[in-house]
Structure formats: C-alpha cells, structure tokens
Short mmCIF file of C-alpha atoms in Angstrom, two decimals:
data_model
loop_
_atom_site.label_atom_id
_atom_site.label_comp_id
_atom_site.label_asym_id
_atom_site.label_seq_id
_atom_site.Cartn_x
_atom_site.Cartn_y
_atom_site.Cartn_z
CA MET A 1 120.74 75.42 111.70
CA LYS A 2 124.43 76.19 111.23
CA LYS A 3 123.62 78.74 108.48
CA LYS A 4 121.17 80.58 110.76
CA ILE A 5 123.71 80.74 113.59
CA ILE A 6 126.27 82.34 111.29
CA VAL A 7 123.79 84.98 110.13
CA TYR A 8 122.63 85.82 113.64
CA CYS A 9 126.21 86.15 114.86
CA PHE A 10 126.95 88.55 112.01
CA LEU A 11 123.90 90.66 112.80
CA PHE A 12 124.74 90.70 116.49
CA SER A 13 128.22 91.96 115.68
CA LEU A 14 126.69 94.96 113.89
CA LEU A 15 124.31 95.94 116.68
CA PRO A 16 126.68 98.39 118.41
CA ILE A 17 126.92 100.35 115.16
CA ILE A 18 123.29 101.38 114.95
CA ASN A 19 121.97 100.97 118.46
CA ALA A 20 120.33 104.20 119.56
CA GLN A 21 121.86 103.66 122.99
CA ALA A 22 125.29 104.05 121.39
CA GLN A 23 124.24 107.38 119.85
CA HIS A 24 124.46 106.18 116.25
CA ILE A 25 121.47 108.25 115.23
CA ILE A 26 120.22 107.22 111.81
CA THR A 27 118.01 109.73 110.02
CA PHE A 28 116.12 109.88 106.76
CA CYS A 29 115.23 113.30 105.32
CA GLY A 30 115.90 114.87 108.70
CA GLU A 31 113.61 112.49 110.60
CA ALA A 32 115.04 109.96 113.07
CA VAL A 33 114.61 106.31 112.15
CA PRO A 34 113.10 104.55 115.24
CA MET A 35 116.13 102.36 115.89
CA ASN A 36 115.07 101.85 119.53
CA GLN A 37 112.57 99.31 118.19
CA GLN A 38 114.47 96.04 117.89
CA PHE A 39 112.71 94.55 114.86
CA ILE A 40 113.31 97.76 112.87
CA GLN A 41 116.98 97.72 113.85
CA ASP A 42 117.33 94.07 112.84
CA LYS A 43 115.59 94.65 109.52
CA LEU A 44 117.80 97.61 108.63
CA ILE A 45 120.96 95.69 109.57
CA ASN A 46 119.82 92.89 107.28
CA VAL A 47 119.15 95.29 104.41
CA ILE A 48 122.49 97.09 104.88
CA LYS A 49 124.29 93.74 104.72
CA LYS A 50 122.47 92.76 101.55
CA GLN A 51 122.81 96.13 99.84
CA VAL A 52 126.57 95.64 99.76
CA ASN A 53 125.98 92.70 97.43
CA VAL A 54 122.84 93.88 95.62
CA VAL A 55 124.24 97.30 94.74
CA ASN A 56 127.72 97.16 93.26
CA LEU A 57 128.98 100.11 95.22
CA PRO A 58 132.55 100.14 93.82
CA SER A 59 131.34 100.57 90.23
CA LEU A 60 128.60 102.96 91.30
CA ARG A 61 130.74 105.37 93.24
CA GLN A 62 132.33 107.28 90.35
CA ARG A 63 128.99 107.57 88.56
CA ALA A 64 127.14 108.58 91.71
CA ASN A 65 129.69 111.21 92.68
CA SER A 66 129.30 112.76 89.22
CA TYR A 67 125.53 112.96 89.55
CA PHE A 68 125.20 113.86 93.24
CA PRO A 69 126.02 117.60 92.91
CA LEU A 70 123.55 117.92 90.02
CA VAL A 71 120.79 116.04 91.83
CA GLU A 72 121.36 118.07 94.99
CA LYS A 73 120.80 121.32 93.06
CA TYR A 74 117.44 120.08 91.78
CA LEU A 75 116.40 118.82 95.22
CA LYS A 76 117.25 122.19 96.76
CA ALA A 77 115.35 124.03 94.02
CA TYR A 78 112.23 121.97 94.74
CA GLY A 79 112.57 122.24 98.52
CA LEU A 80 113.43 118.56 98.96
CA HIS A 81 115.88 116.97 101.39
CA PRO A 82 119.37 116.09 100.06
CA ASP A 83 119.01 112.50 101.35
CA LEU A 84 116.83 111.86 98.30
CA LYS A 85 119.93 111.90 96.10
CA TYR A 86 120.35 108.24 97.10
CA LEU A 87 117.00 107.23 95.63
CA PRO A 88 118.35 106.83 92.05
CA ILE A 89 120.98 104.37 93.32
CA VAL A 90 118.23 102.04 94.50
CA GLU A 91 116.13 102.68 91.38
CA SER A 92 118.71 102.46 88.60
CA GLY A 93 122.29 102.76 89.81
CA PHE A 94 122.33 106.13 87.97
CA LEU A 95 121.99 104.40 84.58
CA THR A 96 120.03 106.62 82.18
CA LYS A 97 118.80 103.74 80.00
CA ALA A 98 117.87 101.36 82.82
CA GLU A 99 114.45 99.78 82.31
CA SER A 100 112.41 97.61 84.65
CA GLY A 101 110.26 94.63 83.76
CA VAL A 102 107.11 96.74 84.15
CA GLY A 103 108.29 99.55 81.88
CA ALA A 104 109.78 102.08 84.29
CA ARG A 105 112.76 103.77 82.66
CA GLY A 106 115.67 106.11 83.27
CA ILE A 107 117.65 107.15 86.32
CA TRP A 108 114.47 107.77 88.31
CA GLN A 109 112.57 104.76 86.87
CA ILE A 110 109.48 106.74 85.89
CA MET A 111 106.51 104.81 84.52
CA PRO A 112 105.24 105.75 81.00
CA ALA A 113 101.82 106.97 82.18
CA THR A 114 103.36 109.04 84.95
CA ALA A 115 105.86 110.57 82.53
CA ARG A 116 103.14 111.54 80.06
CA GLY A 117 101.04 112.94 82.92
CA TYR A 118 103.89 115.33 83.69
CA GLY A 119 104.30 116.34 80.05
CA MET A 120 107.20 114.12 79.01
CA GLN A 121 107.48 112.59 75.56
CA VAL A 122 107.53 108.78 75.66
CA GLY A 123 107.66 106.91 72.36
CA ASP A 124 109.73 104.74 70.05
CA ASN A 125 111.75 107.63 68.66
CA ILE A 126 112.18 109.69 71.80
CA ASP A 127 111.90 108.88 75.48
CA GLU A 128 112.55 111.89 77.68
CA ARG A 129 112.82 109.67 80.74
CA GLU A 130 116.41 109.05 79.57
CA ASN A 131 117.10 112.79 79.71
CA PHE A 132 118.70 113.49 83.09
CA ASP A 133 117.46 117.07 83.45
CA LYS A 134 113.89 116.46 82.35
CA ALA A 135 113.56 113.23 84.32
CA THR A 136 115.01 114.78 87.47
CA ARG A 137 112.61 117.72 87.30
CA VAL A 138 109.66 115.35 86.94
CA ALA A 139 110.90 113.09 89.75
CA CYS A 140 111.22 116.10 92.06
CA GLN A 141 107.73 117.28 91.14
CA LEU A 142 106.33 113.80 91.71
CA ILE A 143 107.97 113.44 95.12
CA ARG A 144 106.76 116.89 96.18
CA ASP A 145 103.25 116.13 94.88
CA ASN A 146 103.20 112.86 96.83
CA TYR A 147 104.14 114.68 100.03
CA THR A 148 101.60 117.49 99.65
CA GLY A 149 98.96 115.09 98.36
CA LEU A 150 99.23 112.75 101.34
CA ARG A 151 99.18 115.68 103.75
CA LYS A 152 96.02 117.00 102.12
CA LEU A 153 94.20 113.67 101.74
CA ALA A 154 95.34 111.90 104.92
CA GLY A 155 95.80 114.89 107.19
CA SER A 156 99.38 113.93 108.03
CA VAL A 157 102.50 112.81 106.21
CA ASN A 158 106.19 112.05 106.70
CA TRP A 159 109.03 111.51 104.28
CA PRO A 160 109.25 107.70 104.53
CA LEU A 161 105.59 107.46 103.47
CA ALA A 162 106.00 110.05 100.70
CA ILE A 163 108.93 108.08 99.30
CA ALA A 164 107.08 104.78 99.70
CA ALA A 165 104.40 106.39 97.51
CA TYR A 166 107.05 106.99 94.85
CA ASN A 167 107.46 103.22 94.68
CA PHE A 168 103.89 102.04 95.34
CA GLY A 169 101.72 104.94 94.20
CA ILE A 170 100.02 107.59 96.30
CA GLY A 171 96.64 105.83 96.16
CA ASN A 172 98.00 102.58 97.54
CA ILE A 173 99.89 104.35 100.34
CA LEU A 174 96.81 106.41 101.19
CA ASN A 175 94.77 103.21 101.56
CA ALA A 176 97.50 101.67 103.73
CA MET A 177 97.57 104.77 105.94
CA LYS A 178 93.80 104.64 106.44
CA ALA A 179 94.08 101.01 107.55
CA GLN A 180 97.39 101.05 109.46
CA GLY A 181 98.29 104.59 110.49
CA ASN A 182 101.21 106.73 109.38
CA ASN A 183 104.34 104.86 110.56
CA TYR A 184 106.03 103.38 107.49
CA PHE A 185 108.38 101.29 109.62
CA THR A 186 105.58 99.35 111.30
CA MET A 187 103.20 99.04 108.32
CA LYS A 188 102.56 95.79 106.48
CA LEU A 189 103.16 96.56 102.80
CA ASN A 190 104.13 94.46 99.80
CA SER A 191 107.68 93.12 100.06
CA GLU A 192 109.18 95.60 97.55
CA THR A 193 107.65 98.72 99.11
CA GLY A 194 108.24 97.39 102.63
CA LEU A 195 111.98 97.35 101.92
CA TYR A 196 112.17 100.38 99.62
CA VAL A 197 112.91 103.11 102.17
CA TYR A 198 115.17 100.74 104.13
CA LYS A 199 117.28 100.28 101.00
CA ILE A 200 117.67 104.03 100.51
CA ILE A 201 118.68 104.45 104.16
CA ALA A 202 121.12 101.53 103.83
CA VAL A 203 122.80 103.09 100.79
CA LYS A 204 122.98 106.45 102.59
CA GLU A 205 124.66 104.79 105.60
CA LEU A 206 127.20 102.98 103.43
CA PHE A 207 128.06 106.12 101.50
CA GLU A 208 128.20 108.51 104.45
CA TYR A 209 129.66 106.31 107.21
CA PRO A 210 131.73 103.65 105.43
CA GLU A 211 134.37 103.59 108.16
CA LEU A 212 131.81 102.26 110.66
CA TYR A 213 130.72 99.41 108.43
CA ASN A 214 134.00 98.46 106.73
CA SER A 215 135.53 97.14 109.92
CA LYS A 216 132.41 95.10 110.67
CA PHE A 217 132.13 93.61 107.20
CA GLY A 218 135.85 92.88 107.13
CA TYR A 219 136.51 94.62 103.82
CA ASN A 220 136.19 98.03 102.18
CA VAL A 221 132.72 98.16 100.60
CA PHE A 222 134.01 100.79 98.16
CA SER A 223 136.98 98.76 96.97
CA ALA A 224 136.52 96.71 93.79
CA LYS A 225 139.40 94.47 94.90
CA MET A 226 138.04 93.66 98.35
CA GLY A 227 134.27 93.64 97.76
CA PRO A 228 132.03 90.63 97.17
CA ARG A 229 132.80 88.75 93.98
CA THR A 230 129.45 87.20 93.18
CA GLN A 231 125.84 88.33 93.11
CA PRO A 232 123.56 86.47 95.54
CA GLN A 233 120.53 84.46 94.52
CA GLN A 234 117.19 86.27 94.72
CA THR A 235 116.02 83.86 97.40
CA ASP A 236 118.91 85.06 99.56
CA LEU A 237 117.81 88.67 99.26
CA ASP A 238 114.26 88.38 100.57
CA VAL A 239 113.61 89.75 104.04
CA VAL A 240 110.75 87.82 105.64
CA ASN A 241 109.17 88.71 108.96
CA ASP A 242 108.39 85.67 111.09
CA PRO A 243 104.65 85.79 111.90
CA ASN A 244 105.35 84.05 115.21
CA ILE A 245 107.04 87.19 116.58
CA LEU A 246 104.26 89.65 115.74
CA SER A 247 103.02 89.68 119.33
CA ALA A 248 106.55 90.34 120.57
CA ILE A 249 106.88 93.20 118.07
CA GLU A 250 103.66 94.76 119.34
CA LYS A 251 104.94 94.58 122.92
CA GLU A 252 108.24 96.14 121.83
CA LEU A 253 106.36 98.96 120.09
CA GLU A 254 104.30 99.66 123.18
CA LYS A 255 107.35 99.63 125.42
CA ASN A 256 109.35 102.02 123.22
CA LYS A 257 106.63 104.28 121.85
CA ASP A 258 107.62 107.25 124.02
CA LYS A 259 111.39 106.88 123.61
CA LYS A 260 113.18 109.49 121.54
CA ALA A 261 116.66 109.77 120.13
CA PRO A 262 118.96 112.05 122.16
CA GLU A 263 118.84 115.72 121.17
CA ILE A 264 122.04 117.37 120.02
CA LYS A 265 123.14 120.32 122.16
CA GLU A 266 126.16 121.45 120.14
CA GLU A 267 129.09 120.36 117.98
CA GLN A 268 132.60 120.98 119.32
CA TYR A 269 135.90 120.80 117.45
CA VAL A 270 138.92 119.40 119.26
CA LEU A 271 142.47 119.65 117.90
CA ALA A 272 144.41 116.43 117.36
CA HIS A 273 146.99 115.01 114.99
CA VAL A 274 147.61 111.83 113.05
CA ASN A 275 151.02 110.21 113.00
CA GLY A 276 151.80 109.84 109.32
CA LYS A 277 154.54 108.67 106.94
CA ILE A 278 152.96 105.23 106.81
CA LYS A 279 154.43 103.24 103.95
CA ASN A 280 152.20 100.95 101.90
CA PHE A 281 149.05 101.88 103.83
CA GLN A 282 146.24 99.41 103.07
CA ASP A 283 142.55 99.20 103.95
CA GLY A 284 142.07 98.25 107.59
CA ASP A 285 145.60 99.22 108.69
CA MET A 286 146.00 100.90 112.06
CA ILE A 287 147.24 104.47 112.56
CA THR A 288 147.79 106.52 115.72
CA ILE A 289 145.81 109.63 116.70
CA VAL A 290 147.07 111.96 119.45
CA LEU A 291 144.85 114.48 121.23
CA ASP A 292 146.18 118.05 121.33
CA GLU A 293 143.26 119.15 123.52
CA ASP A 294 141.04 117.44 126.09
CA LEU A 295 138.10 115.53 124.58
CA GLN A 296 134.93 115.31 126.68
CA THR A 297 132.27 113.07 125.13
CA SER A 298 128.71 112.46 126.25
CA ASN A 299 129.00 108.68 126.38
CA TYR A 300 132.70 107.89 126.76
CA GLY A 301 133.86 110.41 129.35
CA LEU A 302 137.01 112.52 129.36
CA SER A 303 140.21 111.84 127.40
CA PHE A 304 143.08 114.17 128.30
CA LYS A 305 145.41 116.09 126.01
CA GLY A 306 148.29 113.82 124.96
CA TYR A 307 146.17 110.67 124.97
CA SER A 308 146.90 108.52 121.92
CA PHE A 309 144.93 105.64 120.47
CA GLY A 310 145.08 103.37 117.45
CA VAL A 311 142.27 103.31 114.88
CA GLN A 312 141.55 101.57 111.60
CA GLY A 313 141.66 103.52 108.35
CA TRP A 314 139.79 102.91 105.11
CA ILE A 315 140.62 104.36 101.68
CA ILE A 316 137.62 106.00 100.01
CA ASP A 317 138.59 107.58 96.68
CA ASP A 318 141.66 109.72 97.50
CA ARG A 319 141.01 110.05 101.24
CA VAL A 320 141.32 107.88 104.32
CA PHE A 321 138.39 107.64 106.76
CA PHE A 322 138.86 106.40 110.31
CA LYS A 323 136.69 104.45 112.70
CA LEU A 324 137.43 106.17 116.01
CA GLY A 325 135.44 103.95 118.35
CA TYR A 326 132.96 106.67 119.36
CA ASP A 327 130.18 105.64 116.93
CA HIS A 328 128.70 108.85 115.46
CA ASP A 329 129.70 110.95 118.44
CA VAL A 330 133.19 111.82 117.17
CA THR A 331 134.29 112.20 113.55
CA LEU A 332 137.78 112.95 112.23
CA LEU A 333 138.03 115.89 109.81
CA ASP A 334 140.91 117.73 108.19
CA LEU A 335 141.47 121.42 108.94
CA ASP A 336 139.09 122.34 106.10
CA LYS A 337 136.43 120.28 107.90
CA GLN A 338 136.33 117.60 105.21
CA LYS A 339 135.92 114.07 106.46
CA GLY A 340 139.13 112.04 106.70
CA VAL A 341 142.59 112.97 105.46
CA LEU A 342 144.23 112.79 102.06
CA LEU A 343 145.95 109.48 101.38
CA THR A 344 148.93 111.36 99.92
CA ASP A 345 149.32 113.26 103.22
CA LEU A 346 149.20 110.06 105.25
CA LEU A 347 151.94 108.57 103.09
CA ALA A 348 154.17 111.67 102.88
CA LYS A 349 153.70 113.78 106.03
CA LYS A 350 155.07 112.84 109.44
CA ARG A 351 152.31 114.74 111.24
CA ILE A 352 148.82 115.66 109.99
CA ASP A 353 146.85 118.15 112.07
CA VAL A 354 143.16 117.27 112.24
CA LEU A 355 139.92 118.21 113.97
CA LEU A 356 137.72 115.84 115.93
CA LYS A 357 134.09 116.89 115.59
CA ASN A 358 132.50 116.02 118.92
CA VAL A 359 128.69 115.85 119.18
CA VAL A 360 127.43 116.89 122.62
CA TYR A 361 123.94 115.74 123.57
CA LYS A 362 121.39 117.34 125.83
CA LYS A 363 121.05 115.55 129.14
#
C-alpha cells in the first residue's frame, strides 16, 4: 500500500500542469487532447512519467535535434503535421539500424511487407529501410494513406486514429472504429496501441515544455547528470486500467462530453527583463524577472509594471528555460522570439531584455 500512496501523490502533484482548467492545453497534430476527462489525464501523466525512464532523453536530444529539421521538411512536403516528428523517437530513438522483435526496421520501424509494398528493397545485401530519405518518404506516404484510407472507409478520421493505424494496421483500426467509434482516447485497444499515441504526446510535451515538468520531477530530464540512472523493469512500465472504474469512466465521459478547451483570442507580447550575472547557475536555481509593462492574463489577473518575481530556470542545450507559474498562458522568449535566454547571457549580462508571450483566451 505504501508504494501506491507514493505513486498517487506524485501523480497528484503533476495535475496542475496539464489540467485543462489551468489552461495547459495539450494538442496532438493540431487537435486538442481531451484532458477534461480525468482518466485520460491520469493515463497521460503516467505515460509522461514513464517516458522519462523508457526513452533516454539526454542521449536522444543531440540525435533528435539533428534529424528534426530534415523530418519537418518531409512532413511539410507531404502535408503532414510537424508533431509527427516525434514519432521516430517512440519507434527507434532515431537509430537507423534499430530492429524490433517482429522484423520492423529503421528510424520509422517499417515492416518488410509494408516496405516492399511501397517499392523499397529489403534483403540480405540491401535494406532501404535503413536509408533515412527513402524510409522517411515511405513513412510519410503510409501515414497519409492511413488518414485518407480511414476517412474513405469509415467516413470519418482524426490524427490519433491515423497514427494508431501506423502501429496497429489500418484494417485493425477500421474494425475497432466500427465497434467502438472514432475516439482513440476512449477505445479499448491492445496495450501497445492503446499507449502508442500517448507516448508520442508525452515525448512532445517533454521536448517542448521541459520547464513545466523539470520542477515537478525534481531534475532536468535533458541532463545526463541529473536524469534517472537505471532502466525500469517491464512490469513497472505497463499501464493497466482498473476494470472496477469503467462505470465511473463512462459517467465522466457523459459529464464532460460537451466541454471544450478554451479558444485562443490572441497572443500578446509584454516587455520584461531578467536580472543576470548569476555565477555558477545550475538547474533549478532561482532568477528574478521584472515586468517593464503591465501583464494582464486570463486566469491570473493583472500584474503591474515593476512587479518582480522569482522563477526556476533549467538548462536545455545552450539556453535556459523558465517556469513562470502561469502554466502555458505565459512563456518567456528572447527578443528574437526564441524560447528562453542564452546561458552565456545569464552568466555575463547584468540585465537581459525579454518578451513574455501572453495567451489571451476568448471568454
């Protein structure tokens, strides 16, 4: 019982991060994840926590950052959403020679039959699934074909289901849709496919909003020195839904079916500055931000010019990201509108002028 209490306390501590009420709007391929449904929120929190251990993010980051610009160009060329650049992290960790126990291979983990069906050479002497360009083109074609195929055969489609089909096959997803509808997040699928899209969303969150999660986990998930030292046992990684709460889930679904995430009205940019010249800055250290203009937020009210507040900073590559305490509503950018500030500036400059991007929601 003690172990369960520890886990539940950890999950509860993360709830403010991704609670829709707190305006932390999580999206996948431009579509809002229904975080107002408690069991979905709990499941994603659990997966985010475990992805820190399962995916060795510190060793992945350099490799991923090298591949991301290339993958994004292919995704754009095929009319696909840039969020799909995180799919290879879940599939292979961007390792070109990665191979699964069932024969999937390469960065995109394409099966032999699928590869041959799209004209790739797969044999003892040559395996084009290891070729980044050829494999990425085929993966993009396959994802696009899954989306258009499901729309044609089922009459409706969304990106979570199209990506679930990448893992499970379009035929299997089509059968599941006929039996259960078209909401991936509430469907009963095999354990791997049921977690597949959650894992991609979890990786996206950890890459794009590390400052929100670092302070909750207690270490920098992108630091090899501070990250987890050991890999967990497989039994610790399984996410199992308790059948005794199915009726409660159904009631929660009914109660929240008409709720929508807040709509964004506009993005404002407020001038502020960071007090710098901080010697020996380390992950989690506090710095001071001073407002140079009034900041009016949708959920936290008005903060006047001259107001100063302390925030935690986290070193990601050569920059420092800050958790401001406004969830996703307010983000600190430099004057070039890049997230965070340069670590060298924080160490050397007494004052660093910044912008606070403030998301204003429709009432």
